[in-house]
Amino acid sequence: MKTSFKKSDIANKFEAYNDILEQILGFRFVFEILQLNPKVASVLDYGCGPGKVSYRLAEKMGVNVYAVDESKEMMNIASEKRNHPNIKYHLINNDHLSFLQDNSVDAAMACYVFINTEKKEQILTIMKEVYRVLTPQAPFVILDTNPDSTGVEFSTFQNGRKGKTYRSGEARQEWLHLEQQDDLVLHDFHWPKSVYEELLTEAGFQEIEVIEPTLKDIPEAELKMIQEKHPFYHFKQEWEYPPFVIYKSMKPAK
């Protein structure tokens, strides 16, 4: 069973989730990759959800963001709470970016999209569509939960049951811990890292690099600031296990 982010109750609970861990060990690395190319003026955020990442990116880099999602409920939250002059929100259907021309966007990211995609064929379709709209030598960055950390209890979530070995594409539960609420239980899919690399290659991307940060990769001063800002927040196994995995790739030159 796939999670339907088109249901308003799920969209609202997802909006309430504190994504501090994703910020520390996910988005900051995605943004750093995008900032490596000074020519990036426009970024596609595929599967933008409630717009949190698009908004942070627009604020941090000052780029134009095409934020797309298939959930009208998510789009409503994003448009209402994260309106920004540099962001254009688009509701899409059937994975198609029909409003974007070939070779028209300088970079793209997809954060926690493919773990919610049931079939390899659909993942490949999305990757090919992203490839189509990117300019030559444009980066495409994917951020997802780390399949090698399935079952590990992190401070804000747990993806999969401890001790269970999941097959490629197998359905898997994820528990997002909400403040003063019951966990939001999502239903996603287990995709090994080799599947991402295989499909990125098939879609045409090159220079694929895998990044798996832990808290050991974060400067001590920055962690201290985070803990001062969130005094009741306690890290767990993210010191030893990477909660997320980042795939850096590039559309080749013509």
PDB file of C-alpha atoms in Angstrom:
ATOM      1  CA  MET A   1       0.000   0.000   0.000  1.00  0.00           C
ATOM      2  CA  LYS A   2       1.409   3.326  -1.077  1.00  0.00           C
ATOM      3  CA  THR A   3       1.013   6.447   1.064  1.00  0.00           C
ATOM      4  CA  SER A   4      -1.426   8.896  -0.477  1.00  0.00           C
ATOM      5  CA  PHE A   5      -0.192  12.417   0.110  1.00  0.00           C
ATOM      6  CA  LYS A   6      -3.350  13.533  -1.667  1.00  0.00           C
ATOM      7  CA  LYS A   7      -5.273  12.956   1.578  1.00  0.00           C
ATOM      8  CA  SER A   8      -5.551  16.153   3.586  1.00  0.00           C
ATOM      9  CA  ASP A   9      -4.977  14.499   6.976  1.00  0.00           C
ATOM     10  CA  ILE A  10      -1.695  12.925   5.811  1.00  0.00           C
ATOM     11  CA  ALA A  11      -0.580  16.160   4.133  1.00  0.00           C
ATOM     12  CA  ASN A  12      -1.253  18.151   7.316  1.00  0.00           C
ATOM     13  CA  LYS A  13       0.552  15.676   9.578  1.00  0.00           C
ATOM     14  CA  PHE A  14       3.502  15.602   7.178  1.00  0.00           C
ATOM     15  CA  GLU A  15       3.604  19.392   7.347  1.00  0.00           C
ATOM     16  CA  ALA A  16       3.733  19.164  11.163  1.00  0.00           C
ATOM     17  CA  TYR A  17       6.746  16.832  11.127  1.00  0.00           C
ATOM     18  CA  ASN A  18       9.922  18.497  12.447  1.00  0.00           C
ATOM     19  CA  ASP A  19      12.482  17.857   9.704  1.00  0.00           C
ATOM     20  CA  ILE A  20      15.497  19.022  11.710  1.00  0.00           C
ATOM     21  CA  LEU A  21      17.405  15.803  11.004  1.00  0.00           C
ATOM     22  CA  GLU A  22      16.686  16.110   7.286  1.00  0.00           C
ATOM     23  CA  GLN A  23      18.024  19.676   7.428  1.00  0.00           C
ATOM     24  CA  ILE A  24      21.237  18.686   9.218  1.00  0.00           C
ATOM     25  CA  LEU A  25      22.131  15.521   7.300  1.00  0.00           C
ATOM     26  CA  GLY A  26      20.191  15.956   4.078  1.00  0.00           C
ATOM     27  CA  PHE A  27      19.239  19.338   2.687  1.00  0.00           C
ATOM     28  CA  ARG A  28      22.470  21.108   3.669  1.00  0.00           C
ATOM     29  CA  PHE A  29      24.459  18.651   1.524  1.00  0.00           C
ATOM     30  CA  VAL A  30      22.001  18.936  -1.371  1.00  0.00           C
ATOM     31  CA  PHE A  31      22.332  22.725  -1.288  1.00  0.00           C
ATOM     32  CA  GLU A  32      26.131  22.517  -1.119  1.00  0.00           C
ATOM     33  CA  ILE A  33      26.161  20.406  -4.288  1.00  0.00           C
ATOM     34  CA  LEU A  34      23.908  22.866  -6.099  1.00  0.00           C
ATOM     35  CA  GLN A  35      26.062  25.796  -4.967  1.00  0.00           C
ATOM     36  CA  LEU A  36      29.161  24.231  -6.519  1.00  0.00           C
ATOM     37  CA  ASN A  37      27.932  25.450  -9.907  1.00  0.00           C
ATOM     38  CA  PRO A  38      27.791  29.266  -9.935  1.00  0.00           C
ATOM     39  CA  LYS A  39      25.797  29.183 -13.181  1.00  0.00           C
ATOM     40  CA  VAL A  40      22.746  27.645 -11.485  1.00  0.00           C
ATOM     41  CA  ALA A  41      19.943  30.209 -11.753  1.00  0.00           C
ATOM     42  CA  SER A  42      16.953  27.846 -11.828  1.00  0.00           C
ATOM     43  CA  VAL A  43      16.269  24.626  -9.925  1.00  0.00           C
ATOM     44  CA  LEU A  44      13.546  22.013 -10.325  1.00  0.00           C
ATOM     45  CA  ASP A  45      12.271  20.622  -7.016  1.00  0.00           C
ATOM     46  CA  TYR A  46      10.534  17.425  -8.111  1.00  0.00           C
ATOM     47  CA  GLY A  47       8.046  16.255  -5.483  1.00  0.00           C
ATOM     48  CA  CYS A  48       8.229  19.443  -3.428  1.00  0.00           C
ATOM     49  CA  GLY A  49       5.509  18.450  -0.938  1.00  0.00           C
ATOM     50  CA  PRO A  50       4.591  21.361   1.380  1.00  0.00           C
ATOM     51  CA  GLY A  51       7.380  23.501  -0.070  1.00  0.00           C
ATOM     52  CA  LYS A  52       9.769  23.551   2.898  1.00  0.00           C
ATOM     53  CA  VAL A  53      12.857  22.680   0.866  1.00  0.00           C
ATOM     54  CA  SER A  54      11.944  24.926  -2.073  1.00  0.00           C
ATOM     55  CA  TYR A  55      11.486  27.861   0.263  1.00  0.00           C
ATOM     56  CA  ARG A  56      14.814  27.291   2.034  1.00  0.00           C
ATOM     57  CA  LEU A  57      16.584  26.946  -1.301  1.00  0.00           C
ATOM     58  CA  ALA A  58      15.068  30.159  -2.675  1.00  0.00           C
ATOM     59  CA  GLU A  59      16.041  32.020   0.495  1.00  0.00           C
ATOM     60  CA  LYS A  60      19.565  30.582   0.674  1.00  0.00           C
ATOM     61  CA  MET A  61      20.628  30.711  -2.979  1.00  0.00           C
ATOM     62  CA  GLY A  62      18.281  33.309  -4.463  1.00  0.00           C
ATOM     63  CA  VAL A  63      17.555  31.023  -7.417  1.00  0.00           C
ATOM     64  CA  ASN A  64      14.283  30.566  -9.265  1.00  0.00           C
ATOM     65  CA  VAL A  65      12.605  27.337  -8.161  1.00  0.00           C
ATOM     66  CA  TYR A  66      10.112  25.262 -10.128  1.00  0.00           C
ATOM     67  CA  ALA A  67       8.396  23.346  -7.323  1.00  0.00           C
ATOM     68  CA  VAL A  68       6.203  20.507  -8.583  1.00  0.00           C
ATOM     69  CA  ASP A  69       4.049  17.849  -6.962  1.00  0.00           C
ATOM     70  CA  GLU A  70       1.087  15.629  -7.834  1.00  0.00           C
ATOM     71  CA  SER A  71      -0.715  16.294  -4.548  1.00  0.00           C
ATOM     72  CA  LYS A  72      -3.155  19.207  -4.656  1.00  0.00           C
ATOM     73  CA  GLU A  73      -3.282  19.138  -0.854  1.00  0.00           C
ATOM     74  CA  MET A  74       0.497  19.584  -0.629  1.00  0.00           C
ATOM     75  CA  MET A  75       0.378  22.346  -3.219  1.00  0.00           C
ATOM     76  CA  ASN A  76      -2.269  24.171  -1.202  1.00  0.00           C
ATOM     77  CA  ILE A  77      -0.109  24.078   1.929  1.00  0.00           C
ATOM     78  CA  ALA A  78       2.977  25.201  -0.011  1.00  0.00           C
ATOM     79  CA  SER A  79       1.205  28.073  -1.744  1.00  0.00           C
ATOM     80  CA  GLU A  80      -0.431  29.265   1.469  1.00  0.00           C
ATOM     81  CA  LYS A  81       2.497  28.967   3.879  1.00  0.00           C
ATOM     82  CA  ARG A  82       5.546  29.337   1.639  1.00  0.00           C
ATOM     83  CA  ASN A  83       4.709  31.839  -1.019  1.00  0.00           C
ATOM     84  CA  HIS A  84       7.935  33.328  -2.386  1.00  0.00           C
ATOM     85  CA  PRO A  85       8.659  35.566  -5.388  1.00  0.00           C
ATOM     86  CA  ASN A  86      11.316  33.110  -6.614  1.00  0.00           C
ATOM     87  CA  ILE A  87       9.117  30.017  -6.422  1.00  0.00           C
ATOM     88  CA  LYS A  88       6.574  28.856  -8.988  1.00  0.00           C
ATOM     89  CA  TYR A  89       4.418  25.992  -7.729  1.00  0.00           C
ATOM     90  CA  HIS A  90       3.014  23.602 -10.334  1.00  0.00           C
ATOM     91  CA  LEU A  91       0.555  20.741  -9.904  1.00  0.00           C
ATOM     92  CA  ILE A  92       1.593  17.968 -12.300  1.00  0.00           C
ATOM     93  CA  ASN A  93      -0.033  14.756 -13.503  1.00  0.00           C
ATOM     94  CA  ASN A  94       1.399  11.366 -14.516  1.00  0.00           C
ATOM     95  CA  ASP A  95       4.986  12.451 -13.757  1.00  0.00           C
ATOM     96  CA  HIS A  96       5.072  14.835 -16.736  1.00  0.00           C
ATOM     97  CA  LEU A  97       6.721  18.258 -16.659  1.00  0.00           C
ATOM     98  CA  SER A  98       4.711  19.467 -19.627  1.00  0.00           C
ATOM     99  CA  PHE A  99       5.171  23.150 -18.744  1.00  0.00           C
ATOM    100  CA  LEU A 100       8.981  22.916 -19.067  1.00  0.00           C
ATOM    101  CA  GLN A 101      10.867  22.822 -22.357  1.00  0.00           C
ATOM    102  CA  ASP A 102      13.826  20.581 -23.145  1.00  0.00           C
ATOM    103  CA  ASN A 103      17.184  21.802 -21.793  1.00  0.00           C
ATOM    104  CA  SER A 104      15.605  24.665 -19.844  1.00  0.00           C
ATOM    105  CA  VAL A 105      16.516  24.162 -16.139  1.00  0.00           C
ATOM    106  CA  ASP A 106      19.976  24.542 -14.575  1.00  0.00           C
ATOM    107  CA  ALA A 107      19.675  21.926 -11.808  1.00  0.00           C
ATOM    108  CA  ALA A 108      17.209  19.520 -10.208  1.00  0.00           C
ATOM    109  CA  MET A 109      16.612  17.792  -6.900  1.00  0.00           C
ATOM    110  CA  ALA A 110      14.230  15.081  -5.732  1.00  0.00           C
ATOM    111  CA  CYS A 111      13.967  14.736  -1.958  1.00  0.00           C
ATOM    112  CA  TYR A 112      12.211  11.654  -0.552  1.00  0.00           C
ATOM    113  CA  VAL A 113      10.376  10.993  -3.800  1.00  0.00           C
ATOM    114  CA  PHE A 114      11.567   7.598  -4.976  1.00  0.00           C
ATOM    115  CA  ILE A 115      11.022   5.818  -1.646  1.00  0.00           C
ATOM    116  CA  ASN A 116       7.354   6.585  -2.263  1.00  0.00           C
ATOM    117  CA  THR A 117       7.454   5.222  -5.815  1.00  0.00           C
ATOM    118  CA  GLU A 118       6.192   1.669  -6.180  1.00  0.00           C
ATOM    119  CA  LYS A 119       7.701   0.566  -9.482  1.00  0.00           C
ATOM    120  CA  LYS A 120      11.175   0.830 -10.996  1.00  0.00           C
ATOM    121  CA  GLU A 121       9.588   1.722 -14.327  1.00  0.00           C
ATOM    122  CA  GLN A 122       7.995   4.819 -12.791  1.00  0.00           C
ATOM    123  CA  ILE A 123      11.259   5.882 -11.151  1.00  0.00           C
ATOM    124  CA  LEU A 124      12.959   5.616 -14.542  1.00  0.00           C
ATOM    125  CA  THR A 125      10.169   7.613 -16.191  1.00  0.00           C
ATOM    126  CA  ILE A 126      10.632  10.433 -13.672  1.00  0.00           C
ATOM    127  CA  MET A 127      14.416  10.399 -14.070  1.00  0.00           C
ATOM    128  CA  LYS A 128      14.101  10.568 -17.854  1.00  0.00           C
ATOM    129  CA  GLU A 129      11.692  13.501 -17.583  1.00  0.00           C
ATOM    130  CA  VAL A 130      14.090  15.326 -15.253  1.00  0.00           C
ATOM    131  CA  TYR A 131      16.919  14.562 -17.684  1.00  0.00           C
ATOM    132  CA  ARG A 132      14.874  16.020 -20.563  1.00  0.00           C
ATOM    133  CA  VAL A 133      14.349  19.424 -18.938  1.00  0.00           C
ATOM    134  CA  LEU A 134      17.899  19.848 -17.611  1.00  0.00           C
ATOM    135  CA  THR A 135      20.519  21.801 -19.500  1.00  0.00           C
ATOM    136  CA  PRO A 136      23.709  19.952 -20.474  1.00  0.00           C
ATOM    137  CA  GLN A 137      26.154  19.587 -17.551  1.00  0.00           C
ATOM    138  CA  ALA A 138      23.365  20.310 -15.061  1.00  0.00           C
ATOM    139  CA  PRO A 139      23.402  18.463 -11.709  1.00  0.00           C
ATOM    140  CA  PHE A 140      20.603  16.211 -10.495  1.00  0.00           C
ATOM    141  CA  VAL A 141      20.635  15.462  -6.766  1.00  0.00           C
ATOM    142  CA  ILE A 142      18.503  12.775  -5.102  1.00  0.00           C
ATOM    143  CA  LEU A 143      17.970  12.601  -1.337  1.00  0.00           C
ATOM    144  CA  ASP A 144      16.263   9.570   0.211  1.00  0.00           C
ATOM    145  CA  THR A 145      16.305   7.527   3.394  1.00  0.00           C
ATOM    146  CA  ASN A 146      19.304   5.211   3.441  1.00  0.00           C
ATOM    147  CA  PRO A 147      18.338   1.613   2.544  1.00  0.00           C
ATOM    148  CA  ASP A 148      21.346   0.320   4.496  1.00  0.00           C
ATOM    149  CA  SER A 149      19.987   1.930   7.689  1.00  0.00           C
ATOM    150  CA  THR A 150      16.586   0.269   7.480  1.00  0.00           C
ATOM    151  CA  GLY A 151      15.318  -0.659  10.953  1.00  0.00           C
ATOM    152  CA  VAL A 152      17.615   1.775  12.779  1.00  0.00           C
ATOM    153  CA  GLU A 153      15.886   4.052  15.314  1.00  0.00           C
ATOM    154  CA  PHE A 154      16.820   7.669  14.663  1.00  0.00           C
ATOM    155  CA  SER A 155      15.788  10.697  16.675  1.00  0.00           C
ATOM    156  CA  THR A 156      12.869  11.720  14.452  1.00  0.00           C
ATOM    157  CA  PHE A 157      11.974   8.600  12.469  1.00  0.00           C
ATOM    158  CA  GLN A 158      12.442   4.903  11.838  1.00  0.00           C
ATOM    159  CA  ASN A 159      12.197   3.373   8.391  1.00  0.00           C
ATOM    160  CA  GLY A 160      11.422  -0.346   8.373  1.00  0.00           C
ATOM    161  CA  ARG A 161      11.365  -2.900  11.165  1.00  0.00           C
ATOM    162  CA  LYS A 162      14.511  -3.784  13.087  1.00  0.00           C
ATOM    163  CA  GLY A 163      16.000  -7.119  12.078  1.00  0.00           C
ATOM    164  CA  LYS A 164      13.932  -7.502   8.908  1.00  0.00           C
ATOM    165  CA  THR A 165      15.654  -7.865   5.547  1.00  0.00           C
ATOM    166  CA  TYR A 166      13.711  -6.179   2.764  1.00  0.00           C
ATOM    167  CA  ARG A 167      13.791  -7.213  -0.872  1.00  0.00           C
ATOM    168  CA  SER A 168      14.232  -4.696  -3.672  1.00  0.00           C
ATOM    169  CA  GLY A 169      10.918  -2.898  -4.177  1.00  0.00           C
ATOM    170  CA  GLU A 170       9.298  -4.448  -1.100  1.00  0.00           C
ATOM    171  CA  ALA A 171       6.703  -2.382   0.758  1.00  0.00           C
ATOM    172  CA  ARG A 172       8.023  -0.909   3.987  1.00  0.00           C
ATOM    173  CA  GLN A 173       6.567   1.170   6.811  1.00  0.00           C
ATOM    174  CA  GLU A 174       8.138   4.386   8.056  1.00  0.00           C
ATOM    175  CA  TRP A 175       7.324   6.052  11.364  1.00  0.00           C
ATOM    176  CA  LEU A 176       7.731   9.825  11.563  1.00  0.00           C
ATOM    177  CA  HIS A 177       7.770  11.007  15.181  1.00  0.00           C
ATOM    178  CA  LEU A 178       5.531  14.040  15.689  1.00  0.00           C
ATOM    179  CA  GLU A 179       5.577  16.355  18.676  1.00  0.00           C
ATOM    180  CA  GLN A 180       2.617  15.712  21.003  1.00  0.00           C
ATOM    181  CA  GLN A 181       0.935  13.510  18.390  1.00  0.00           C
ATOM    182  CA  ASP A 182       0.943   9.881  17.395  1.00  0.00           C
ATOM    183  CA  ASP A 183       3.520   8.882  14.807  1.00  0.00           C
ATOM    184  CA  LEU A 184       2.665   9.477  11.174  1.00  0.00           C
ATOM    185  CA  VAL A 185       2.943   6.035   9.582  1.00  0.00           C
ATOM    186  CA  LEU A 186       3.966   6.149   5.944  1.00  0.00           C
ATOM    187  CA  HIS A 187       4.024   3.269   3.490  1.00  0.00           C
ATOM    188  CA  ASP A 188       6.965   3.401   1.133  1.00  0.00           C
ATOM    189  CA  PHE A 189       9.276   1.021  -0.727  1.00  0.00           C
ATOM    190  CA  HIS A 190      12.749  -0.383  -0.237  1.00  0.00           C
ATOM    191  CA  TRP A 191      15.124   0.437  -3.077  1.00  0.00           C
ATOM    192  CA  PRO A 192      18.806  -0.580  -2.714  1.00  0.00           C
ATOM    193  CA  LYS A 193      21.459   1.938  -3.701  1.00  0.00           C
ATOM    194  CA  SER A 194      22.346  -0.170  -6.748  1.00  0.00           C
ATOM    195  CA  VAL A 195      18.856   0.456  -8.155  1.00  0.00           C
ATOM    196  CA  TYR A 196      19.320   4.236  -8.046  1.00  0.00           C
ATOM    197  CA  GLU A 197      22.689   3.984  -9.761  1.00  0.00           C
ATOM    198  CA  GLU A 198      21.331   1.582 -12.376  1.00  0.00           C
ATOM    199  CA  LEU A 199      18.333   3.765 -13.224  1.00  0.00           C
ATOM    200  CA  LEU A 200      20.292   7.034 -13.220  1.00  0.00           C
ATOM    201  CA  THR A 201      22.682   5.466 -15.705  1.00  0.00           C
ATOM    202  CA  GLU A 202      19.840   4.160 -17.871  1.00  0.00           C
ATOM    203  CA  ALA A 203      18.241   7.620 -17.870  1.00  0.00           C
ATOM    204  CA  GLY A 204      21.496   9.046 -19.231  1.00  0.00           C
ATOM    205  CA  PHE A 205      23.096  10.614 -16.143  1.00  0.00           C
ATOM    206  CA  GLN A 206      26.822  10.364 -15.563  1.00  0.00           C
ATOM    207  CA  GLU A 207      29.395  11.099 -12.824  1.00  0.00           C
ATOM    208  CA  ILE A 208      27.220   9.410 -10.212  1.00  0.00           C
ATOM    209  CA  GLU A 209      28.469   9.843  -6.654  1.00  0.00           C
ATOM    210  CA  VAL A 210      26.960   8.472  -3.436  1.00  0.00           C
ATOM    211  CA  ILE A 211      27.180  10.506  -0.210  1.00  0.00           C
ATOM    212  CA  GLU A 212      26.157   9.129   3.217  1.00  0.00           C
ATOM    213  CA  PRO A 213      26.613  11.741   5.956  1.00  0.00           C
ATOM    214  CA  THR A 214      26.493  11.111   9.718  1.00  0.00           C
ATOM    215  CA  LEU A 215      26.749  13.625  12.553  1.00  0.00           C
ATOM    216  CA  LYS A 216      30.510  13.067  12.478  1.00  0.00           C
ATOM    217  CA  ASP A 217      30.527  15.047   9.212  1.00  0.00           C
ATOM    218  CA  ILE A 218      28.969  18.138  10.836  1.00  0.00           C
ATOM    219  CA  PRO A 219      31.248  20.771  12.440  1.00  0.00           C
ATOM    220  CA  GLU A 220      31.142  20.674  16.250  1.00  0.00           C
ATOM    221  CA  ALA A 221      30.299  24.383  16.498  1.00  0.00           C
ATOM    222  CA  GLU A 222      27.287  23.912  14.228  1.00  0.00           C
ATOM    223  CA  LEU A 223      25.992  20.983  16.271  1.00  0.00           C
ATOM    224  CA  LYS A 224      26.369  23.039  19.433  1.00  0.00           C
ATOM    225  CA  MET A 225      24.258  25.830  17.914  1.00  0.00           C
ATOM    226  CA  ILE A 226      21.574  23.327  16.923  1.00  0.00           C
ATOM    227  CA  GLN A 227      21.441  21.855  20.419  1.00  0.00           C
ATOM    228  CA  GLU A 228      21.241  25.327  21.970  1.00  0.00           C
ATOM    229  CA  LYS A 229      18.366  26.206  19.650  1.00  0.00           C
ATOM    230  CA  HIS A 230      16.585  22.880  20.308  1.00  0.00           C
ATOM    231  CA  PRO A 231      17.468  22.041  23.946  1.00  0.00           C
ATOM    232  CA  PHE A 232      14.975  19.178  24.155  1.00  0.00           C
ATOM    233  CA  TYR A 233      16.218  17.498  20.985  1.00  0.00           C
ATOM    234  CA  HIS A 234      18.402  14.443  21.517  1.00  0.00           C
ATOM    235  CA  PHE A 235      20.330  12.692  18.773  1.00  0.00           C
ATOM    236  CA  LYS A 236      20.290   8.893  18.654  1.00  0.00           C
ATOM    237  CA  GLN A 237      22.014   6.540  16.215  1.00  0.00           C
ATOM    238  CA  GLU A 238      22.691   9.175  13.571  1.00  0.00           C
ATOM    239  CA  TRP A 239      26.217   9.413  15.014  1.00  0.00           C
ATOM    240  CA  GLU A 240      27.075   5.929  13.736  1.00  0.00           C
ATOM    241  CA  TYR A 241      24.523   5.248  10.982  1.00  0.00           C
ATOM    242  CA  PRO A 242      23.688   7.524   8.027  1.00  0.00           C
ATOM    243  CA  PRO A 243      19.920   8.159   8.065  1.00  0.00           C
ATOM    244  CA  PHE A 244      19.941   9.367   4.478  1.00  0.00           C
ATOM    245  CA  VAL A 245      21.748   8.795   1.208  1.00  0.00           C
ATOM    246  CA  ILE A 246      22.454  11.413  -1.445  1.00  0.00           C
ATOM    247  CA  TYR A 247      23.048  10.650  -5.117  1.00  0.00           C
ATOM    248  CA  LYS A 248      24.884  13.313  -7.045  1.00  0.00           C
ATOM    249  CA  SER A 249      24.750  12.989 -10.828  1.00  0.00           C
ATOM    250  CA  MET A 250      25.069  15.110 -13.945  1.00  0.00           C
ATOM    251  CA  LYS A 251      23.514  15.364 -17.361  1.00  0.00           C
ATOM    252  CA  PRO A 252      26.486  15.126 -19.761  1.00  0.00           C
ATOM    253  CA  ALA A 253      27.507  17.791 -22.236  1.00  0.00           C
ATOM    254  CA  LYS A 254      26.149  17.415 -25.730  1.00  0.00           C
TER     255      LYS A 254
END
